[in-house]
Short mmCIF file of C-alpha atoms in Angstrom, two decimals:
data_model
loop_
_atom_site.label_atom_id
_atom_site.label_comp_id
_atom_site.label_asym_id
_atom_site.label_seq_id
_atom_site.Cartn_x
_atom_site.Cartn_y
_atom_site.Cartn_z
CA MET A 7 0.15 12.90 -0.90
CA LYS A 8 -2.92 11.91 -2.90
CA ILE A 9 -5.73 9.72 -1.59
CA ILE A 10 -8.15 8.29 -4.12
CA ASP A 11 -11.11 6.27 -2.91
CA ASN A 12 -12.82 3.74 -5.17
CA PHE A 13 -9.73 3.76 -7.35
CA LEU A 14 -10.42 0.63 -9.37
CA PRO A 15 -13.75 -0.20 -11.02
CA ALA A 16 -15.79 -2.46 -8.72
CA ASP A 17 -15.13 -5.65 -10.72
CA ARG A 18 -11.33 -5.10 -10.76
CA ALA A 19 -11.31 -4.25 -7.05
CA GLU A 20 -13.19 -7.48 -6.34
CA GLU A 21 -10.67 -9.44 -8.46
CA MET A 22 -7.83 -7.94 -6.38
CA TYR A 23 -9.68 -8.86 -3.20
CA GLN A 24 -10.17 -12.47 -4.32
CA MET A 25 -6.51 -12.74 -5.36
CA VAL A 26 -5.39 -11.44 -1.96
CA MET A 27 -7.69 -13.73 -0.01
CA ASN A 28 -6.55 -16.81 -1.95
CA ALA A 29 -2.81 -16.06 -1.97
CA GLU A 30 -0.19 -17.98 -0.02
CA TYR A 31 1.80 -15.72 2.33
CA ASN A 32 5.37 -16.00 3.60
CA PRO A 33 6.93 -14.42 6.70
CA ALA A 34 8.76 -11.18 5.85
CA PRO A 35 12.33 -11.21 7.19
CA TYR A 36 12.88 -8.58 9.92
CA TYR A 37 9.26 -7.31 9.78
CA ASP A 38 6.01 -8.03 11.61
CA PHE A 39 3.98 -9.08 8.56
CA GLU A 40 3.59 -11.75 5.91
CA TYR A 41 3.79 -11.07 2.19
CA THR A 42 3.08 -12.44 -1.26
CA GLU A 43 4.33 -11.31 -4.63
CA VAL A 44 1.94 -9.70 -7.07
CA PRO A 45 1.38 -11.50 -10.39
CA LYS A 46 3.34 -9.93 -13.25
CA ASP A 47 0.14 -9.21 -15.22
CA ASN A 48 -1.33 -7.10 -12.39
CA TYR A 49 -2.56 -3.62 -13.34
CA PHE A 50 -0.30 -1.94 -10.76
CA LEU A 51 2.76 -3.24 -12.65
CA SER A 52 1.55 -1.86 -15.99
CA LYS A 53 2.81 1.13 -17.96
CA GLU A 54 -0.80 2.36 -17.87
CA PHE A 55 -0.75 2.58 -14.07
CA ALA A 56 2.70 4.25 -14.04
CA SER A 57 1.39 6.83 -16.51
CA GLN A 58 -1.77 7.41 -14.47
CA ALA A 59 0.17 7.86 -11.21
CA SER A 60 2.66 10.13 -12.95
CA SER A 61 -0.18 12.34 -14.14
CA LEU A 62 -1.92 12.37 -10.74
CA MET A 63 1.26 13.41 -8.93
CA ASP A 64 2.79 15.56 -11.69
CA ILE A 65 6.02 13.56 -11.31
CA GLU A 66 7.59 11.71 -14.22
CA VAL A 67 7.90 7.99 -13.52
CA ASN A 68 8.60 4.97 -15.72
CA SER A 69 7.98 1.75 -13.82
CA MET A 70 7.05 0.04 -10.55
CA ARG A 71 9.65 -1.66 -8.35
CA ALA A 72 9.33 -4.14 -5.49
CA GLU A 73 5.59 -4.57 -5.49
CA PHE A 74 4.13 -6.97 -2.90
CA ILE A 75 1.03 -7.48 -0.81
CA SER A 76 1.45 -7.45 2.94
CA ARG A 77 -0.81 -9.17 5.44
CA THR A 78 -0.58 -7.84 8.98
CA CYS A 79 -2.52 -9.85 11.55
CA GLY A 80 -2.71 -9.79 15.32
CA GLU A 81 -1.17 -6.71 16.87
CA GLY A 82 1.19 -6.00 13.97
CA SER A 83 2.44 -2.48 13.28
CA PHE A 84 5.30 -0.64 11.53
CA ASP A 85 7.55 1.83 13.33
CA TRP A 86 8.31 5.35 12.08
CA HIS A 87 10.18 5.30 8.76
CA THR A 88 10.52 6.88 5.33
CA ASP A 89 10.34 4.89 2.11
CA GLN A 90 13.42 6.29 0.37
CA MET A 91 15.76 3.35 -0.16
CA LYS A 92 18.07 3.94 -3.11
CA ASN A 93 17.34 7.58 -4.05
CA CYS A 94 15.72 6.43 -7.29
CA GLU A 95 12.20 5.93 -5.92
CA LYS A 96 9.88 8.85 -6.64
CA ILE A 97 6.44 7.75 -5.43
CA THR A 98 5.29 5.22 -2.83
CA VAL A 99 2.13 3.40 -3.90
CA LEU A 100 -0.25 1.92 -1.32
CA TYR A 101 -3.48 0.22 -2.31
CA TYR A 102 -5.74 -1.07 0.46
CA ILE A 103 -7.73 -4.29 0.09
CA ASN A 104 -9.64 -4.38 3.40
CA LYS A 105 -13.40 -4.85 3.34
CA ALA A 106 -15.42 -3.72 6.37
CA TRP A 107 -12.47 -1.89 7.95
CA ASP A 108 -13.25 0.53 10.75
CA LYS A 109 -11.09 3.22 12.35
CA THR A 110 -11.40 1.40 15.69
CA HIS A 111 -9.46 -1.53 14.16
CA GLY A 112 -6.28 0.56 14.19
CA ALA A 113 -3.57 -0.19 11.61
CA LEU A 114 -3.84 3.41 10.38
CA LEU A 115 -1.20 5.01 8.18
CA GLU A 116 -0.07 7.89 10.40
CA PHE A 117 2.21 10.77 9.43
CA GLU A 118 4.50 12.84 11.64
CA ASP A 119 2.17 15.86 11.28
CA GLY A 120 -0.69 13.87 12.87
CA THR A 121 -2.54 13.06 9.64
CA SER A 122 -3.89 9.51 9.64
CA VAL A 123 -5.42 7.45 6.85
CA GLU A 124 -7.67 4.42 7.28
CA PRO A 125 -6.83 1.31 5.23
CA ILE A 126 -10.27 1.02 3.61
CA PHE A 127 -11.15 -1.13 0.62
CA ASN A 128 -10.17 0.13 -2.85
CA ARG A 129 -8.25 3.17 -1.56
CA LEU A 130 -5.09 4.27 -3.37
CA ILE A 131 -2.46 6.44 -1.68
CA LEU A 132 0.42 8.02 -3.57
CA ILE A 133 3.25 9.61 -1.56
CA ASP A 134 5.83 11.98 -3.07
CA LEU A 135 9.16 10.72 -1.77
CA LYS A 136 10.95 14.02 -2.40
CA LYS A 137 9.09 15.29 0.65
CA GLN A 138 10.52 12.49 2.86
CA GLN A 139 7.29 12.02 4.77
CA LEU A 140 7.97 10.20 8.02
CA HIS A 141 5.15 7.74 8.71
CA ARG A 142 4.15 4.56 10.52
CA VAL A 143 1.32 2.05 10.74
CA THR A 144 -0.37 1.99 14.12
CA LYS A 145 -1.09 -1.25 15.97
CA ASN A 146 -3.81 -3.49 14.55
CA THR A 147 -6.37 -3.74 17.36
CA SER A 148 -8.83 -6.07 15.63
CA ASP A 149 -9.03 -9.76 14.81
CA ASN A 150 -8.99 -8.81 11.11
CA CYS A 151 -5.83 -8.88 9.03
CA ARG A 152 -4.79 -5.68 7.22
CA TYR A 153 -3.92 -6.10 3.53
CA ALA A 154 -1.97 -3.56 1.50
CA LEU A 155 -0.34 -3.61 -1.90
CA THR A 156 2.93 -1.69 -1.67
CA GLY A 157 5.26 -0.57 -4.42
CA TRP A 158 7.54 2.23 -5.52
CA LEU A 159 7.44 4.10 -8.81
CA LEU A 160 10.82 5.02 -10.33
#
């Protein structure tokens, strides 16, 4: 797993934030969050990003699949799971878009080994799916919604 803070330049991170705040969200079937699709011209869907992530993880990837932004409000959480779906995904991509987030707000990305990661603004997380890392998102204990871009590199 790689964690990179301040991943995007400040102006691009602010653009992402504004896009997320102004988006229309739909209920996600079977899950405790709402979602919106990411525009096709978004950096995270580019060959440039796939190449950058490939280099950071030393894993050859070609493209992003199933990218969306989730909004988890209230006491939302995600139970323990892995992200391997079709055995073609190589890297899970998480990009957090939460300004003024604090550990006391909960909604932490927590791994089976006890490691936890706060969903702070402009933080990128890349997870190697060959390692089948069991993880969950703890309960959101604040009045703030948690926003995360999620995708899988193939």
